[in-house]
Amino acid sequence: EPEVTQTPSHQVTQMGQEVILRCVPISNHLYFYWYRQILGQKVEFLVSFYNNEISEKSEIFDDQFSVERPDGSNFTLKIRSTKLEDSAMYFCASREDRGQYNEQFFGPGTRLTVL
Amino acid sequence: SQQGEEDPQALSIQEGENATMNCSYKTSINNLQWYRQNSGRGLVHLILIRSNEREKHSGRLRVTLDTSKKSSSLLITASRAADTASYFCATFANAGKSTFGDGTTLTVKP
């Protein structure tokens, strides 16, 4: 069964450093998403991406964040200058299309620890 | 209140008992999904129920959806210790993103 994959599974970085989280969505999917979950809290939407551009972003997704689909398979989330509060689990998700009943498929997540 | 709120926040039961979790939401939806998450791990998709469906079953799981009350319930029958986890509902609407609730933490005692 096709699945969304994410790398790395765990990333440790120093405050102020840049990190890139990588995702490979399911191959025929058109909509891509990033969510984050701070430990002990609920999953929060960050950004959605379609047709090579951001379709929606939340208040959390400020100028330090950016997303990119550098090739036909990868979907990346870049955090330019990490802060302690960026420590969280980051989930990538993809959907086949915007159809009313289509499911979002989530990746296993990348745990980001900012020291 | 926020879109996708679960109750109770925490539920503790004995193995073999049934566990019921509820989710309420505010706006119209296209579908609603339930996920399980073990501590510090990824999201495991359990069931998707469409807005035109009222009930769905998958193994020991039963999900209901009442769009008039904007609520859903997840029933786990004959619970096992391995069912211990956090359970989240996530609503999906025309906005194109999922909105998650705060989750219910289920503890099943052996």
Short mmCIF file of C-alpha atoms in Angstrom, two decimals:
data_model
loop_
_atom_site.label_atom_id
_atom_site.label_comp_id
_atom_site.label_asym_id
_atom_site.label_seq_id
_atom_site.Cartn_x
_atom_site.Cartn_y
_atom_site.Cartn_z
CA GLU A 1 0.00 0.00 0.00
CA PRO A 2 1.41 3.42 -0.91
CA GLU A 3 2.50 5.58 2.00
CA VAL A 4 3.91 8.97 2.83
CA THR A 5 7.49 8.83 4.03
CA GLN A 6 9.47 11.37 6.02
CA THR A 7 13.12 11.83 6.78
CA PRO A 8 14.78 12.08 9.16
CA SER A 9 12.75 10.45 11.89
CA HIS A 10 14.52 12.56 14.50
CA GLN A 11 16.46 15.78 14.02
CA VAL A 12 18.41 17.52 16.75
CA THR A 13 19.65 21.03 16.08
CA GLN A 14 21.01 24.06 17.85
CA MET A 15 18.89 27.17 18.24
CA GLY A 16 19.41 29.51 15.30
CA GLN A 17 20.32 26.77 12.87
CA GLU A 18 18.42 26.01 9.69
CA VAL A 19 16.70 22.66 9.27
CA ILE A 20 15.05 21.01 6.30
CA LEU A 21 12.48 18.33 6.89
CA ARG A 22 11.80 16.05 3.97
CA CYS A 23 8.69 14.26 2.83
CA VAL A 24 7.86 12.02 -0.09
CA PRO A 25 4.10 12.16 -0.67
CA ILE A 26 2.16 9.41 -2.40
CA SER A 27 3.02 9.58 -6.07
CA ASN A 28 -0.34 10.47 -7.65
CA HIS A 29 -1.35 12.93 -4.93
CA LEU A 30 -1.75 16.59 -5.74
CA TYR A 31 -2.24 18.28 -2.36
CA PHE A 32 0.48 18.41 0.24
CA TYR A 33 0.45 19.54 3.83
CA TRP A 34 2.61 20.13 6.85
CA TYR A 35 1.30 19.90 10.38
CA ARG A 36 3.08 20.09 13.69
CA GLN A 37 2.39 18.73 17.16
CA ILE A 38 4.09 20.16 20.20
CA LEU A 39 4.54 17.48 22.85
CA GLY A 40 1.32 16.88 24.73
CA GLN A 41 -0.72 19.13 22.48
CA LYS A 42 -2.95 18.64 19.47
CA VAL A 43 -1.92 18.50 15.85
CA GLU A 44 -1.89 21.96 14.24
CA PHE A 45 -2.09 22.86 10.58
CA LEU A 46 0.88 24.75 9.17
CA VAL A 47 0.53 24.96 5.41
CA SER A 48 -1.06 23.41 2.35
CA PHE A 49 0.52 23.30 -1.08
CA TYR A 50 -0.97 22.73 -4.50
CA ASN A 51 0.20 23.28 -8.04
CA ASN A 52 3.60 24.46 -6.84
CA GLU A 53 2.34 27.16 -4.59
CA ILE A 54 1.02 27.65 -1.08
CA SER A 55 -2.76 27.44 -1.05
CA GLU A 56 -3.24 28.18 2.63
CA LYS A 57 -1.08 28.83 5.68
CA SER A 58 -1.75 29.28 9.36
CA GLU A 59 -0.58 32.02 11.69
CA ILE A 60 2.15 29.69 12.88
CA PHE A 61 3.67 29.60 9.40
CA ASP A 62 5.60 32.85 9.59
CA ASP A 63 8.56 34.11 7.59
CA GLN A 64 10.97 31.63 9.14
CA PHE A 65 9.11 28.78 7.45
CA SER A 66 9.11 27.90 3.79
CA VAL A 67 8.01 24.94 1.70
CA GLU A 68 9.23 23.65 -1.58
CA ARG A 69 8.67 20.86 -4.03
CA PRO A 70 12.15 20.77 -5.54
CA ASP A 71 11.45 17.84 -7.83
CA GLY A 72 8.62 15.53 -8.74
CA SER A 73 8.72 13.53 -5.56
CA ASN A 74 9.99 15.50 -2.56
CA PHE A 75 8.16 18.07 -0.47
CA THR A 76 10.25 19.96 2.05
CA LEU A 77 9.70 22.21 5.04
CA LYS A 78 12.53 24.59 5.86
CA ILE A 79 12.87 26.41 9.15
CA ARG A 80 15.45 29.14 8.66
CA SER A 81 16.47 30.01 12.20
CA THR A 82 15.13 27.51 14.67
CA LYS A 83 13.83 28.53 18.06
CA LEU A 84 13.36 26.44 21.17
CA GLU A 85 9.60 26.56 20.66
CA ASP A 86 9.95 24.93 17.24
CA SER A 87 10.62 21.65 19.02
CA ALA A 88 7.75 19.43 17.95
CA MET A 89 6.72 16.50 15.81
CA TYR A 90 6.23 17.58 12.20
CA PHE A 91 3.86 15.58 10.04
CA CYS A 92 3.62 15.68 6.29
CA ALA A 93 0.39 14.64 4.59
CA SER A 94 -0.92 14.30 1.07
CA ARG A 95 -4.26 13.92 -0.70
CA GLU A 96 -5.12 12.66 -4.12
CA ASP A 97 -7.33 15.60 -4.94
CA ARG A 98 -9.71 17.98 -3.28
CA GLY A 99 -12.58 15.56 -3.61
CA GLN A 100 -15.13 15.67 -0.89
CA TYR A 101 -14.42 12.27 0.55
CA ASN A 102 -10.74 11.86 -0.01
CA GLU A 103 -8.57 10.92 2.88
CA GLN A 104 -5.41 12.67 3.95
CA PHE A 105 -2.53 10.26 4.33
CA PHE A 106 -0.04 11.19 7.04
CA GLY A 107 3.61 10.34 7.22
CA PRO A 108 5.21 8.93 10.38
CA GLY A 109 6.55 12.33 11.43
CA THR A 110 9.89 13.93 12.13
CA ARG A 111 10.66 14.76 15.73
CA LEU A 112 12.55 18.05 15.82
CA THR A 113 14.46 18.90 18.97
CA VAL A 114 15.94 22.39 19.23
CA LEU A 115 18.59 22.80 21.91
CA SER B 1 -14.76 25.99 21.78
CA GLN B 2 -12.65 24.87 18.87
CA GLN B 3 -13.37 22.78 15.82
CA GLY B 4 -12.90 19.15 16.73
CA GLU B 5 -13.14 18.80 20.47
CA GLU B 6 -13.05 15.40 22.07
CA ASP B 7 -14.46 14.32 25.34
CA PRO B 8 -13.60 12.98 27.73
CA GLN B 9 -10.05 14.27 27.87
CA ALA B 10 -9.00 11.12 29.67
CA LEU B 11 -10.63 7.72 30.01
CA SER B 12 -9.46 4.79 32.09
CA ILE B 13 -11.13 1.38 31.77
CA GLN B 14 -10.49 -2.29 32.41
CA GLU B 15 -9.52 -4.67 29.66
CA GLY B 16 -12.62 -6.14 28.05
CA GLU B 17 -14.77 -3.08 28.65
CA ASN B 18 -15.99 -0.80 25.90
CA ALA B 19 -14.57 2.70 25.43
CA THR B 20 -16.56 5.54 23.96
CA MET B 21 -15.05 8.84 22.89
CA ASN B 22 -16.92 11.80 21.50
CA CYS B 23 -15.98 14.59 19.16
CA SER B 24 -17.83 17.81 18.50
CA TYR B 25 -17.18 20.34 15.81
CA LYS B 26 -18.47 23.73 14.76
CA THR B 27 -18.58 24.10 11.00
CA SER B 28 -19.85 21.95 8.14
CA ILE B 29 -17.55 19.16 7.11
CA ASN B 30 -16.91 16.84 4.17
CA ASN B 31 -15.59 14.00 6.25
CA LEU B 32 -14.32 13.18 9.70
CA GLN B 33 -11.43 10.92 10.53
CA TRP B 34 -10.32 9.24 13.73
CA TYR B 35 -6.66 8.68 14.48
CA ARG B 36 -4.74 6.85 17.18
CA GLN B 37 -1.40 8.00 18.48
CA ASN B 38 0.84 6.15 20.84
CA SER B 39 2.95 8.37 23.05
CA GLY B 40 5.43 10.34 20.99
CA ARG B 41 4.69 8.39 17.84
CA GLY B 42 2.95 8.98 14.53
CA LEU B 43 -0.71 9.15 13.65
CA VAL B 44 -2.43 5.91 12.79
CA HIS B 45 -5.53 6.35 10.67
CA LEU B 46 -8.47 4.38 12.05
CA ILE B 47 -11.63 5.29 10.18
CA LEU B 48 -12.91 7.94 7.78
CA ILE B 49 -16.63 8.65 7.82
CA ARG B 50 -18.17 10.79 5.14
CA SER B 51 -20.66 13.53 5.80
CA ASN B 52 -23.42 11.49 4.12
CA GLU B 53 -22.75 8.45 6.29
CA ARG B 54 -24.15 7.87 9.76
CA GLU B 55 -22.25 4.84 10.97
CA LYS B 56 -19.22 2.86 10.04
CA HIS B 57 -17.56 -0.26 11.41
CA SER B 58 -14.04 -1.58 11.24
CA GLY B 59 -13.23 -4.60 13.38
CA ARG B 60 -13.76 -3.59 17.01
CA LEU B 61 -14.29 0.04 16.04
CA ARG B 62 -17.62 1.70 15.47
CA VAL B 63 -17.91 5.33 14.44
CA THR B 64 -21.08 7.35 14.27
CA LEU B 65 -21.64 10.77 12.79
CA ASP B 66 -24.52 13.10 13.52
CA THR B 67 -24.22 16.12 11.25
CA SER B 68 -27.29 17.76 12.76
CA LYS B 69 -25.57 17.80 16.15
CA LYS B 70 -22.11 18.24 14.64
CA SER B 71 -20.77 15.34 16.62
CA SER B 72 -19.14 11.97 16.19
CA SER B 73 -18.37 9.09 18.49
CA LEU B 74 -15.78 6.37 18.43
CA LEU B 75 -16.59 3.12 20.20
CA ILE B 76 -13.91 0.54 20.86
CA THR B 77 -15.43 -2.73 21.94
CA ALA B 78 -13.75 -5.41 24.05
CA SER B 79 -10.79 -3.15 24.75
CA ARG B 80 -7.27 -4.47 25.11
CA ALA B 81 -4.22 -3.10 26.88
CA ALA B 82 -2.74 -2.44 23.44
CA ASP B 83 -5.54 0.06 22.77
CA THR B 84 -3.93 2.41 25.30
CA ALA B 85 -3.19 5.55 23.29
CA SER B 86 -4.46 9.02 22.49
CA TYR B 87 -7.34 9.25 20.05
CA PHE B 88 -7.99 12.28 17.89
CA CYS B 89 -10.79 13.26 15.60
CA ALA B 90 -9.98 15.43 12.59
CA THR B 91 -12.52 17.20 10.47
CA PHE B 92 -12.02 17.96 6.83
CA ALA B 93 -13.98 20.69 5.11
CA ASN B 94 -13.84 22.69 1.92
CA ALA B 95 -10.94 24.69 3.33
CA GLY B 96 -8.79 21.75 2.31
CA LYS B 97 -7.07 21.03 5.60
CA SER B 98 -7.75 18.82 8.58
CA THR B 99 -8.57 20.35 11.92
CA PHE B 100 -7.70 18.19 14.89
CA GLY B 101 -9.25 18.07 18.31
CA ASP B 102 -7.38 17.98 21.59
CA GLY B 103 -7.67 14.22 21.86
CA THR B 104 -8.81 11.66 24.38
CA THR B 105 -6.18 9.75 26.31
CA LEU B 106 -7.36 6.18 26.78
CA THR B 107 -5.80 3.89 29.35
CA VAL B 108 -6.82 0.24 29.31
CA LYS B 109 -5.76 -1.60 32.44
CA PRO B 110 -4.92 -5.29 32.08
#
